[in-house]
PDB file of N, CA, C and O in Angstrom:
ATOM      1  N   MET A   1      -5.771 -11.365 -14.583  1.00  0.00           N
ATOM      2  CA  MET A   1      -6.352 -10.062 -14.887  1.00  0.00           C
ATOM      3  C   MET A   1      -5.509  -8.982 -14.205  1.00  0.00           C
ATOM      4  O   MET A   1      -5.170  -9.108 -13.036  1.00  0.00           O
ATOM      5  N   PRO A   2      -5.175  -7.929 -14.909  1.00  0.00           N
ATOM      6  CA  PRO A   2      -4.290  -6.909 -14.341  1.00  0.00           C
ATOM      7  C   PRO A   2      -4.962  -5.974 -13.324  1.00  0.00           C
ATOM      8  O   PRO A   2      -4.278  -5.186 -12.699  1.00  0.00           O
ATOM      9  N   ILE A   3      -6.277  -6.061 -13.134  1.00  0.00           N
ATOM     10  CA  ILE A   3      -6.945  -5.244 -12.125  1.00  0.00           C
ATOM     11  C   ILE A   3      -7.213  -6.112 -10.902  1.00  0.00           C
ATOM     12  O   ILE A   3      -7.855  -7.154 -10.996  1.00  0.00           O
ATOM     13  N   ILE A   4      -6.717  -5.670  -9.762  1.00  0.00           N
ATOM     14  CA  ILE A   4      -6.924  -6.386  -8.503  1.00  0.00           C
ATOM     15  C   ILE A   4      -7.935  -5.605  -7.673  1.00  0.00           C
ATOM     16  O   ILE A   4      -7.828  -4.381  -7.538  1.00  0.00           O
ATOM     17  N   VAL A   5      -8.921  -6.309  -7.127  1.00  0.00           N
ATOM     18  CA  VAL A   5      -9.943  -5.692  -6.287  1.00  0.00           C
ATOM     19  C   VAL A   5      -9.570  -5.943  -4.834  1.00  0.00           C
ATOM     20  O   VAL A   5      -9.475  -7.096  -4.402  1.00  0.00           O
ATOM     21  N   ASN A   6      -9.326  -4.869  -4.095  1.00  0.00           N
ATOM     22  CA  ASN A   6      -8.926  -4.960  -2.692  1.00  0.00           C
ATOM     23  C   ASN A   6     -10.086  -4.681  -1.745  1.00  0.00           C
ATOM     24  O   ASN A   6      -9.897  -4.106  -0.669  1.00  0.00           O
ATOM     25  N   LEU A   7     -11.264  -5.108  -2.118  1.00  0.00           N
ATOM     26  CA  LEU A   7     -12.444  -4.858  -1.302  1.00  0.00           C
ATOM     27  C   LEU A   7     -12.338  -5.570   0.048  1.00  0.00           C
ATOM     28  O   LEU A   7     -12.718  -5.015   1.081  1.00  0.00           O
ATOM     29  N   ASP A   8     -11.781  -6.767   0.048  1.00  0.00           N
ATOM     30  CA  ASP A   8     -11.624  -7.506   1.302  1.00  0.00           C
ATOM     31  C   ASP A   8     -10.681  -6.787   2.265  1.00  0.00           C
ATOM     32  O   ASP A   8     -10.903  -6.778   3.481  1.00  0.00           O
ATOM     33  N   VAL A   9      -9.664  -6.133   1.730  1.00  0.00           N
ATOM     34  CA  VAL A   9      -8.726  -5.371   2.557  1.00  0.00           C
ATOM     35  C   VAL A   9      -9.443  -4.186   3.207  1.00  0.00           C
ATOM     36  O   VAL A   9      -9.292  -3.938   4.407  1.00  0.00           O
ATOM     37  N   MET A  10     -10.246  -3.480   2.414  1.00  0.00           N
ATOM     38  CA  MET A  10     -10.968  -2.324   2.946  1.00  0.00           C
ATOM     39  C   MET A  10     -12.009  -2.757   3.975  1.00  0.00           C
ATOM     40  O   MET A  10     -12.210  -2.068   4.982  1.00  0.00           O
ATOM     41  N   LEU A  11     -12.656  -3.882   3.745  1.00  0.00           N
ATOM     42  CA  LEU A  11     -13.626  -4.389   4.723  1.00  0.00           C
ATOM     43  C   LEU A  11     -12.929  -4.711   6.044  1.00  0.00           C
ATOM     44  O   LEU A  11     -13.440  -4.381   7.119  1.00  0.00           O
ATOM     45  N   ALA A  12     -11.772  -5.313   5.966  1.00  0.00           N
ATOM     46  CA  ALA A  12     -11.026  -5.645   7.182  1.00  0.00           C
ATOM     47  C   ALA A  12     -10.583  -4.378   7.914  1.00  0.00           C
ATOM     48  O   ALA A  12     -10.695  -4.292   9.139  1.00  0.00           O
ATOM     49  N   LYS A  13     -10.110  -3.382   7.167  1.00  0.00           N
ATOM     50  CA  LYS A  13      -9.679  -2.124   7.782  1.00  0.00           C
ATOM     51  C   LYS A  13     -10.833  -1.417   8.485  1.00  0.00           C
ATOM     52  O   LYS A  13     -10.635  -0.761   9.508  1.00  0.00           O
ATOM     53  N   ARG A  14     -12.027  -1.539   7.914  1.00  0.00           N
ATOM     54  CA  ARG A  14     -13.201  -0.864   8.480  1.00  0.00           C
ATOM     55  C   ARG A  14     -13.960  -1.759   9.461  1.00  0.00           C
ATOM     56  O   ARG A  14     -14.980  -1.361  10.000  1.00  0.00           O
ATOM     57  N   LYS A  15     -13.451  -2.995   9.639  1.00  0.00           N
ATOM     58  CA  LYS A  15     -14.110  -3.975  10.515  1.00  0.00           C
ATOM     59  C   LYS A  15     -15.588  -4.108  10.170  1.00  0.00           C
ATOM     60  O   LYS A  15     -16.470  -4.029  11.017  1.00  0.00           O
ATOM     61  N   MET A  16     -15.829  -4.294   8.873  1.00  0.00           N
ATOM     62  CA  MET A  16     -17.187  -4.368   8.349  1.00  0.00           C
ATOM     63  C   MET A  16     -17.404  -5.729   7.701  1.00  0.00           C
ATOM     64  O   MET A  16     -16.502  -6.273   7.074  1.00  0.00           O
ATOM     65  N   ARG A  17     -18.581  -6.267   7.864  1.00  0.00           N
ATOM     66  CA  ARG A  17     -18.935  -7.540   7.246  1.00  0.00           C
ATOM     67  C   ARG A  17     -19.460  -7.291   5.835  1.00  0.00           C
ATOM     68  O   ARG A  17     -19.985  -6.221   5.530  1.00  0.00           O
ATOM     69  N   LEU A  18     -19.344  -8.304   5.005  1.00  0.00           N
ATOM     70  CA  LEU A  18     -19.802  -8.216   3.620  1.00  0.00           C
ATOM     71  C   LEU A  18     -21.299  -7.923   3.567  1.00  0.00           C
ATOM     72  O   LEU A  18     -21.749  -7.122   2.746  1.00  0.00           O
ATOM     73  N   SER A  19     -22.060  -8.546   4.449  1.00  0.00           N
ATOM     74  CA  SER A  19     -23.510  -8.336   4.465  1.00  0.00           C
ATOM     75  C   SER A  19     -23.865  -6.900   4.832  1.00  0.00           C
ATOM     76  O   SER A  19     -24.801  -6.317   4.278  1.00  0.00           O
ATOM     77  N   GLU A  20     -23.098  -6.309   5.743  1.00  0.00           N
ATOM     78  CA  GLU A  20     -23.328  -4.916   6.134  1.00  0.00           C
ATOM     79  C   GLU A  20     -23.037  -3.976   4.963  1.00  0.00           C
ATOM     80  O   GLU A  20     -23.793  -3.042   4.690  1.00  0.00           O
ATOM     81  N   LEU A  21     -21.932  -4.240   4.264  1.00  0.00           N
ATOM     82  CA  LEU A  21     -21.589  -3.434   3.087  1.00  0.00           C
ATOM     83  C   LEU A  21     -22.668  -3.560   2.029  1.00  0.00           C
ATOM     84  O   LEU A  21     -23.085  -2.569   1.442  1.00  0.00           O
ATOM     85  N   SER A  22     -23.141  -4.768   1.813  1.00  0.00           N
ATOM     86  CA  SER A  22     -24.185  -5.032   0.829  1.00  0.00           C
ATOM     87  C   SER A  22     -25.425  -4.182   1.106  1.00  0.00           C
ATOM     88  O   SER A  22     -25.974  -3.556   0.195  1.00  0.00           O
ATOM     89  N   GLU A  23     -25.854  -4.164   2.352  1.00  0.00           N
ATOM     90  CA  GLU A  23     -27.038  -3.385   2.731  1.00  0.00           C
ATOM     91  C   GLU A  23     -26.819  -1.886   2.517  1.00  0.00           C
ATOM     92  O   GLU A  23     -27.678  -1.192   1.978  1.00  0.00           O
ATOM     93  N   GLN A  24     -25.661  -1.397   2.939  1.00  0.00           N
ATOM     94  CA  GLN A  24     -25.399   0.041   2.865  1.00  0.00           C
ATOM     95  C   GLN A  24     -25.198   0.535   1.436  1.00  0.00           C
ATOM     96  O   GLN A  24     -25.532   1.669   1.112  1.00  0.00           O
ATOM     97  N   VAL A  25     -24.652  -0.330   0.586  1.00  0.00           N
ATOM     98  CA  VAL A  25     -24.402   0.057  -0.808  1.00  0.00           C
ATOM     99  C   VAL A  25     -25.652  -0.133  -1.662  1.00  0.00           C
ATOM    100  O   VAL A  25     -25.845   0.549  -2.656  1.00  0.00           O
ATOM    101  N   GLY A  26     -26.506  -1.080  -1.256  1.00  0.00           N
ATOM    102  CA  GLY A  26     -27.725  -1.330  -2.015  1.00  0.00           C
ATOM    103  C   GLY A  26     -27.543  -2.361  -3.109  1.00  0.00           C
ATOM    104  O   GLY A  26     -28.235  -2.330  -4.126  1.00  0.00           O
ATOM    105  N   LEU A  27     -26.600  -3.271  -2.917  1.00  0.00           N
ATOM    106  CA  LEU A  27     -26.371  -4.373  -3.855  1.00  0.00           C
ATOM    107  C   LEU A  27     -26.696  -5.683  -3.160  1.00  0.00           C
ATOM    108  O   LEU A  27     -26.643  -5.768  -1.934  1.00  0.00           O
ATOM    109  N   THR A  28     -26.987  -6.695  -3.957  1.00  0.00           N
ATOM    110  CA  THR A  28     -27.223  -8.005  -3.360  1.00  0.00           C
ATOM    111  C   THR A  28     -25.910  -8.534  -2.794  1.00  0.00           C
ATOM    112  O   THR A  28     -24.816  -8.159  -3.249  1.00  0.00           O
ATOM    113  N   LEU A  29     -26.023  -9.421  -1.840  1.00  0.00           N
ATOM    114  CA  LEU A  29     -24.841 -10.040  -1.242  1.00  0.00           C
ATOM    115  C   LEU A  29     -24.038 -10.784  -2.310  1.00  0.00           C
ATOM    116  O   LEU A  29     -22.809 -10.755  -2.308  1.00  0.00           O
ATOM    117  N   ALA A  30     -24.746 -11.424  -3.232  1.00  0.00           N
ATOM    118  CA  ALA A  30     -24.070 -12.157  -4.314  1.00  0.00           C
ATOM    119  C   ALA A  30     -23.227 -11.224  -5.181  1.00  0.00           C
ATOM    120  O   ALA A  30     -22.079 -11.549  -5.523  1.00  0.00           O
ATOM    121  N   ASN A  31     -23.769 -10.059  -5.527  1.00  0.00           N
ATOM    122  CA  ASN A  31     -23.024  -9.118  -6.371  1.00  0.00           C
ATOM    123  C   ASN A  31     -21.820  -8.529  -5.651  1.00  0.00           C
ATOM    124  O   ASN A  31     -20.757  -8.345  -6.251  1.00  0.00           O
ATOM    125  N   VAL A  32     -21.968  -8.233  -4.371  1.00  0.00           N
ATOM    126  CA  VAL A  32     -20.830  -7.708  -3.606  1.00  0.00           C
ATOM    127  C   VAL A  32     -19.762  -8.791  -3.472  1.00  0.00           C
ATOM    128  O   VAL A  32     -18.567  -8.512  -3.562  1.00  0.00           O
ATOM    129  N   SER A  33     -20.184 -10.033  -3.315  1.00  0.00           N
ATOM    130  CA  SER A  33     -19.252 -11.146  -3.226  1.00  0.00           C
ATOM    131  C   SER A  33     -18.471 -11.312  -4.529  1.00  0.00           C
ATOM    132  O   SER A  33     -17.264 -11.572  -4.511  1.00  0.00           O
ATOM    133  N   ILE A  34     -19.152 -11.159  -5.651  1.00  0.00           N
ATOM    134  CA  ILE A  34     -18.489 -11.246  -6.960  1.00  0.00           C
ATOM    135  C   ILE A  34     -17.436 -10.144  -7.090  1.00  0.00           C
ATOM    136  O   ILE A  34     -16.328 -10.384  -7.577  1.00  0.00           O
ATOM    137  N   LEU A  35     -17.754  -8.950  -6.626  1.00  0.00           N
ATOM    138  CA  LEU A  35     -16.779  -7.853  -6.636  1.00  0.00           C
ATOM    139  C   LEU A  35     -15.591  -8.191  -5.736  1.00  0.00           C
ATOM    140  O   LEU A  35     -14.439  -8.016  -6.124  1.00  0.00           O
ATOM    141  N   LYS A  36     -15.883  -8.663  -4.540  1.00  0.00           N
ATOM    142  CA  LYS A  36     -14.847  -8.953  -3.550  1.00  0.00           C
ATOM    143  C   LYS A  36     -13.865 -10.013  -4.040  1.00  0.00           C
ATOM    144  O   LYS A  36     -12.660  -9.900  -3.821  1.00  0.00           O
ATOM    145  N   THR A  37     -14.364 -11.020  -4.711  1.00  0.00           N
ATOM    146  CA  THR A  37     -13.498 -12.101  -5.181  1.00  0.00           C
ATOM    147  C   THR A  37     -12.764 -11.755  -6.476  1.00  0.00           C
ATOM    148  O   THR A  37     -11.937 -12.540  -6.944  1.00  0.00           O
ATOM    149  N   GLY A  38     -13.067 -10.605  -7.060  1.00  0.00           N
ATOM    150  CA  GLY A  38     -12.389 -10.191  -8.284  1.00  0.00           C
ATOM    151  C   GLY A  38     -12.936 -10.852  -9.531  1.00  0.00           C
ATOM    152  O   GLY A  38     -12.303 -10.808 -10.584  1.00  0.00           O
ATOM    153  N   LYS A  39     -14.112 -11.463  -9.442  1.00  0.00           N
ATOM    154  CA  LYS A  39     -14.697 -12.156 -10.593  1.00  0.00           C
ATOM    155  C   LYS A  39     -15.557 -11.243 -11.456  1.00  0.00           C
ATOM    156  O   LYS A  39     -16.017 -11.654 -12.513  1.00  0.00           O
ATOM    157  N   ALA A  40     -15.767 -10.010 -11.022  1.00  0.00           N
ATOM    158  CA  ALA A  40     -16.582  -9.069 -11.798  1.00  0.00           C
ATOM    159  C   ALA A  40     -15.817  -8.625 -13.043  1.00  0.00           C
ATOM    160  O   ALA A  40     -14.599  -8.445 -13.009  1.00  0.00           O
ATOM    161  N   LYS A  41     -16.523  -8.463 -14.129  1.00  0.00           N
ATOM    162  CA  LYS A  41     -15.914  -8.012 -15.382  1.00  0.00           C
ATOM    163  C   LYS A  41     -15.990  -6.495 -15.537  1.00  0.00           C
ATOM    164  O   LYS A  41     -15.264  -5.916 -16.339  1.00  0.00           O
ATOM    165  N   ALA A  42     -16.886  -5.868 -14.760  1.00  0.00           N
ATOM    166  CA  ALA A  42     -17.064  -4.415 -14.851  1.00  0.00           C
ATOM    167  C   ALA A  42     -17.684  -3.913 -13.552  1.00  0.00           C
ATOM    168  O   ALA A  42     -18.224  -4.694 -12.766  1.00  0.00           O
ATOM    169  N   ILE A  43     -17.580  -2.608 -13.346  1.00  0.00           N
ATOM    170  CA  ILE A  43     -18.223  -1.977 -12.194  1.00  0.00           C
ATOM    171  C   ILE A  43     -18.723  -0.609 -12.644  1.00  0.00           C
ATOM    172  O   ILE A  43     -18.027   0.110 -13.370  1.00  0.00           O
ATOM    173  N   ARG A  44     -19.924  -0.276 -12.255  1.00  0.00           N
ATOM    174  CA  ARG A  44     -20.473   1.034 -12.594  1.00  0.00           C
ATOM    175  C   ARG A  44     -19.827   2.095 -11.712  1.00  0.00           C
ATOM    176  O   ARG A  44     -19.501   1.841 -10.551  1.00  0.00           O
ATOM    177  N   PHE A  45     -19.664   3.281 -12.264  1.00  0.00           N
ATOM    178  CA  PHE A  45     -19.111   4.379 -11.480  1.00  0.00           C
ATOM    179  C   PHE A  45     -20.000   4.692 -10.283  1.00  0.00           C
ATOM    180  O   PHE A  45     -19.507   5.015  -9.206  1.00  0.00           O
ATOM    181  N   SER A  46     -21.304   4.568 -10.453  1.00  0.00           N
ATOM    182  CA  SER A  46     -22.215   4.843  -9.340  1.00  0.00           C
ATOM    183  C   SER A  46     -22.006   3.832  -8.208  1.00  0.00           C
ATOM    184  O   SER A  46     -22.076   4.190  -7.030  1.00  0.00           O
ATOM    185  N   THR A  47     -21.717   2.585  -8.548  1.00  0.00           N
ATOM    186  CA  THR A  47     -21.432   1.566  -7.538  1.00  0.00           C
ATOM    187  C   THR A  47     -20.103   1.850  -6.859  1.00  0.00           C
ATOM    188  O   THR A  47     -19.992   1.787  -5.631  1.00  0.00           O
ATOM    189  N   LEU A  48     -19.094   2.200  -7.639  1.00  0.00           N
ATOM    190  CA  LEU A  48     -17.786   2.537  -7.087  1.00  0.00           C
ATOM    191  C   LEU A  48     -17.893   3.750  -6.158  1.00  0.00           C
ATOM    192  O   LEU A  48     -17.295   3.782  -5.078  1.00  0.00           O
ATOM    193  N   GLU A  49     -18.684   4.721  -6.577  1.00  0.00           N
ATOM    194  CA  GLU A  49     -18.896   5.917  -5.761  1.00  0.00           C
ATOM    195  C   GLU A  49     -19.530   5.550  -4.416  1.00  0.00           C
ATOM    196  O   GLU A  49     -19.090   6.011  -3.368  1.00  0.00           O
ATOM    197  N   LYS A  50     -20.536   4.693  -4.449  1.00  0.00           N
ATOM    198  CA  LYS A  50     -21.227   4.286  -3.218  1.00  0.00           C
ATOM    199  C   LYS A  50     -20.291   3.471  -2.324  1.00  0.00           C
ATOM    200  O   LYS A  50     -20.288   3.655  -1.101  1.00  0.00           O
ATOM    201  N   LEU A  51     -19.496   2.584  -2.914  1.00  0.00           N
ATOM    202  CA  LEU A  51     -18.517   1.819  -2.134  1.00  0.00           C
ATOM    203  C   LEU A  51     -17.537   2.752  -1.431  1.00  0.00           C
ATOM    204  O   LEU A  51     -17.243   2.584  -0.238  1.00  0.00           O
ATOM    205  N   CYS A  52     -17.036   3.744  -2.154  1.00  0.00           N
ATOM    206  CA  CYS A  52     -16.096   4.702  -1.573  1.00  0.00           C
ATOM    207  C   CYS A  52     -16.754   5.527  -0.465  1.00  0.00           C
ATOM    208  O   CYS A  52     -16.138   5.806   0.563  1.00  0.00           O
ATOM    209  N   GLU A  53     -18.006   5.881  -0.675  1.00  0.00           N
ATOM    210  CA  GLU A  53     -18.742   6.644   0.329  1.00  0.00           C
ATOM    211  C   GLU A  53     -18.900   5.835   1.625  1.00  0.00           C
ATOM    212  O   GLU A  53     -18.604   6.320   2.713  1.00  0.00           O
ATOM    213  N   VAL A  54     -19.341   4.599   1.484  1.00  0.00           N
ATOM    214  CA  VAL A  54     -19.588   3.741   2.647  1.00  0.00           C
ATOM    215  C   VAL A  54     -18.283   3.373   3.352  1.00  0.00           C
ATOM    216  O   VAL A  54     -18.195   3.393   4.581  1.00  0.00           O
ATOM    217  N   LEU A  55     -17.242   3.050   2.574  1.00  0.00           N
ATOM    218  CA  LEU A  55     -15.968   2.630   3.149  1.00  0.00           C
ATOM    219  C   LEU A  55     -15.051   3.805   3.484  1.00  0.00           C
ATOM    220  O   LEU A  55     -13.964   3.610   4.015  1.00  0.00           O
ATOM    221  N   GLN A  56     -15.476   5.015   3.125  1.00  0.00           N
ATOM    222  CA  GLN A  56     -14.703   6.239   3.354  1.00  0.00           C
ATOM    223  C   GLN A  56     -13.276   6.087   2.812  1.00  0.00           C
ATOM    224  O   GLN A  56     -12.289   6.169   3.553  1.00  0.00           O
ATOM    225  N   CYS A  57     -13.223   5.838   1.498  1.00  0.00           N
ATOM    226  CA  CYS A  57     -11.932   5.630   0.853  1.00  0.00           C
ATOM    227  C   CYS A  57     -11.955   6.221  -0.554  1.00  0.00           C
ATOM    228  O   CYS A  57     -12.960   6.765  -0.986  1.00  0.00           O
ATOM    229  N   GLN A  58     -10.866   6.072  -1.257  1.00  0.00           N
ATOM    230  CA  GLN A  58     -10.728   6.512  -2.637  1.00  0.00           C
ATOM    231  C   GLN A  58     -10.821   5.295  -3.564  1.00  0.00           C
ATOM    232  O   GLN A  58     -10.530   4.166  -3.130  1.00  0.00           O
ATOM    233  N   PRO A  59     -11.188   5.488  -4.843  1.00  0.00           N
ATOM    234  CA  PRO A  59     -11.260   4.356  -5.775  1.00  0.00           C
ATOM    235  C   PRO A  59      -9.952   3.557  -5.838  1.00  0.00           C
ATOM    236  O   PRO A  59      -9.975   2.333  -5.941  1.00  0.00           O
ATOM    237  N   GLY A  60      -8.829   4.230  -5.724  1.00  0.00           N
ATOM    238  CA  GLY A  60      -7.533   3.558  -5.757  1.00  0.00           C
ATOM    239  C   GLY A  60      -7.280   2.665  -4.550  1.00  0.00           C
ATOM    240  O   GLY A  60      -6.394   1.807  -4.579  1.00  0.00           O
ATOM    241  N   ASP A  61      -8.039   2.864  -3.491  1.00  0.00           N
ATOM    242  CA  ASP A  61      -7.930   1.986  -2.325  1.00  0.00           C
ATOM    243  C   ASP A  61      -8.615   0.644  -2.588  1.00  0.00           C
ATOM    244  O   ASP A  61      -8.280  -0.355  -1.972  1.00  0.00           O
ATOM    245  N   ILE A  62      -9.559   0.646  -3.509  1.00  0.00           N
ATOM    246  CA  ILE A  62     -10.326  -0.557  -3.826  1.00  0.00           C
ATOM    247  C   ILE A  62      -9.771  -1.256  -5.061  1.00  0.00           C
ATOM    248  O   ILE A  62      -9.661  -2.478  -5.097  1.00  0.00           O
ATOM    249  N   LEU A  63      -9.413  -0.485  -6.083  1.00  0.00           N
ATOM    250  CA  LEU A  63      -8.930  -1.046  -7.347  1.00  0.00           C
ATOM    251  C   LEU A  63      -7.443  -0.770  -7.531  1.00  0.00           C
ATOM    252  O   LEU A  63      -6.978   0.332  -7.269  1.00  0.00           O
ATOM    253  N   GLU A  64      -6.727  -1.780  -7.994  1.00  0.00           N
ATOM    254  CA  GLU A  64      -5.285  -1.661  -8.186  1.00  0.00           C
ATOM    255  C   GLU A  64      -4.916  -2.269  -9.537  1.00  0.00           C
ATOM    256  O   GLU A  64      -5.405  -3.349  -9.889  1.00  0.00           O
ATOM    257  N   TYR A  65      -4.069  -1.584 -10.285  1.00  0.00           N
ATOM    258  CA  TYR A  65      -3.605  -2.096 -11.573  1.00  0.00           C
ATOM    259  C   TYR A  65      -2.226  -2.725 -11.403  1.00  0.00           C
ATOM    260  O   TYR A  65      -1.342  -2.158 -10.762  1.00  0.00           O
ATOM    261  N   THR A  66      -2.053  -3.908 -11.963  1.00  0.00           N
ATOM    262  CA  THR A  66      -0.734  -4.536 -11.996  1.00  0.00           C
ATOM    263  C   THR A  66      -0.389  -4.862 -13.441  1.00  0.00           C
ATOM    264  O   THR A  66      -1.245  -5.282 -14.205  1.00  0.00           O
ATOM    265  N   ASP A  67       0.846  -4.671 -13.772  1.00  0.00           N
ATOM    266  CA  ASP A  67       1.326  -4.963 -15.128  1.00  0.00           C
ATOM    267  C   ASP A  67       1.796  -6.410 -15.149  1.00  0.00           C
ATOM    268  O   ASP A  67       2.880  -6.734 -14.664  1.00  0.00           O
ATOM    269  N   GLU A  68       0.973  -7.291 -15.708  1.00  0.00           N
ATOM    270  CA  GLU A  68       1.276  -8.718 -15.725  1.00  0.00           C
ATOM    271  C   GLU A  68       2.540  -9.043 -16.507  1.00  0.00           C
ATOM    272  O   GLU A  68       3.229  -9.998 -16.198  1.00  0.00           O
ATOM    273  N   THR A  69       2.866  -8.240 -17.506  1.00  0.00           N
ATOM    274  CA  THR A  69       4.052  -8.531 -18.311  1.00  0.00           C
ATOM    275  C   THR A  69       5.314  -8.360 -17.474  1.00  0.00           C
ATOM    276  O   THR A  69       6.267  -9.115 -17.638  1.00  0.00           O
ATOM    277  N   HIS A  70       5.331  -7.387 -16.562  1.00  0.00           N
ATOM    278  CA  HIS A  70       6.498  -7.203 -15.697  1.00  0.00           C
ATOM    279  C   HIS A  70       6.538  -8.245 -14.591  1.00  0.00           C
ATOM    280  O   HIS A  70       7.594  -8.606 -14.102  1.00  0.00           O
ATOM    281  N   ASP A  71       5.371  -8.724 -14.164  1.00  0.00           N
ATOM    282  CA  ASP A  71       5.306  -9.723 -13.100  1.00  0.00           C
ATOM    283  C   ASP A  71       5.865 -11.068 -13.575  1.00  0.00           C
ATOM    284  O   ASP A  71       6.392 -11.828 -12.781  1.00  0.00           O
ATOM    285  N   GLU A  72       5.734 -11.345 -14.872  1.00  0.00           N
ATOM    286  CA  GLU A  72       6.186 -12.623 -15.409  1.00  0.00           C
ATOM    287  C   GLU A  72       7.699 -12.677 -15.602  1.00  0.00           C
ATOM    288  O   GLU A  72       8.287 -13.734 -15.669  1.00  0.00           O
ATOM    289  N   LYS A  73       8.351 -11.535 -15.716  1.00  0.00           N
ATOM    290  CA  LYS A  73       9.797 -11.474 -15.993  1.00  0.00           C
ATOM    291  C   LYS A  73      10.614 -11.636 -14.746  1.00  0.00           C
ATOM    292  O   LYS A  73      10.295 -11.482 -13.658  1.00  0.00           O
TER     293      LYS A  73
END
């Protein structure tokens, strides 16, 4: 998938546990884990907004686009 989720990187930078993020964002631990592992197929803007608010970052700090066609060459 060409979208990489760097949620684990932001958690490490903020020295925050997944469970703490889950509580502050208002999502279940399972849903935050799905986001963190990159298995989510979509994310609501309201969720992204809350993640950025809690982690004090920009959406681009969490989500990254990679061009798979260039990576294969």
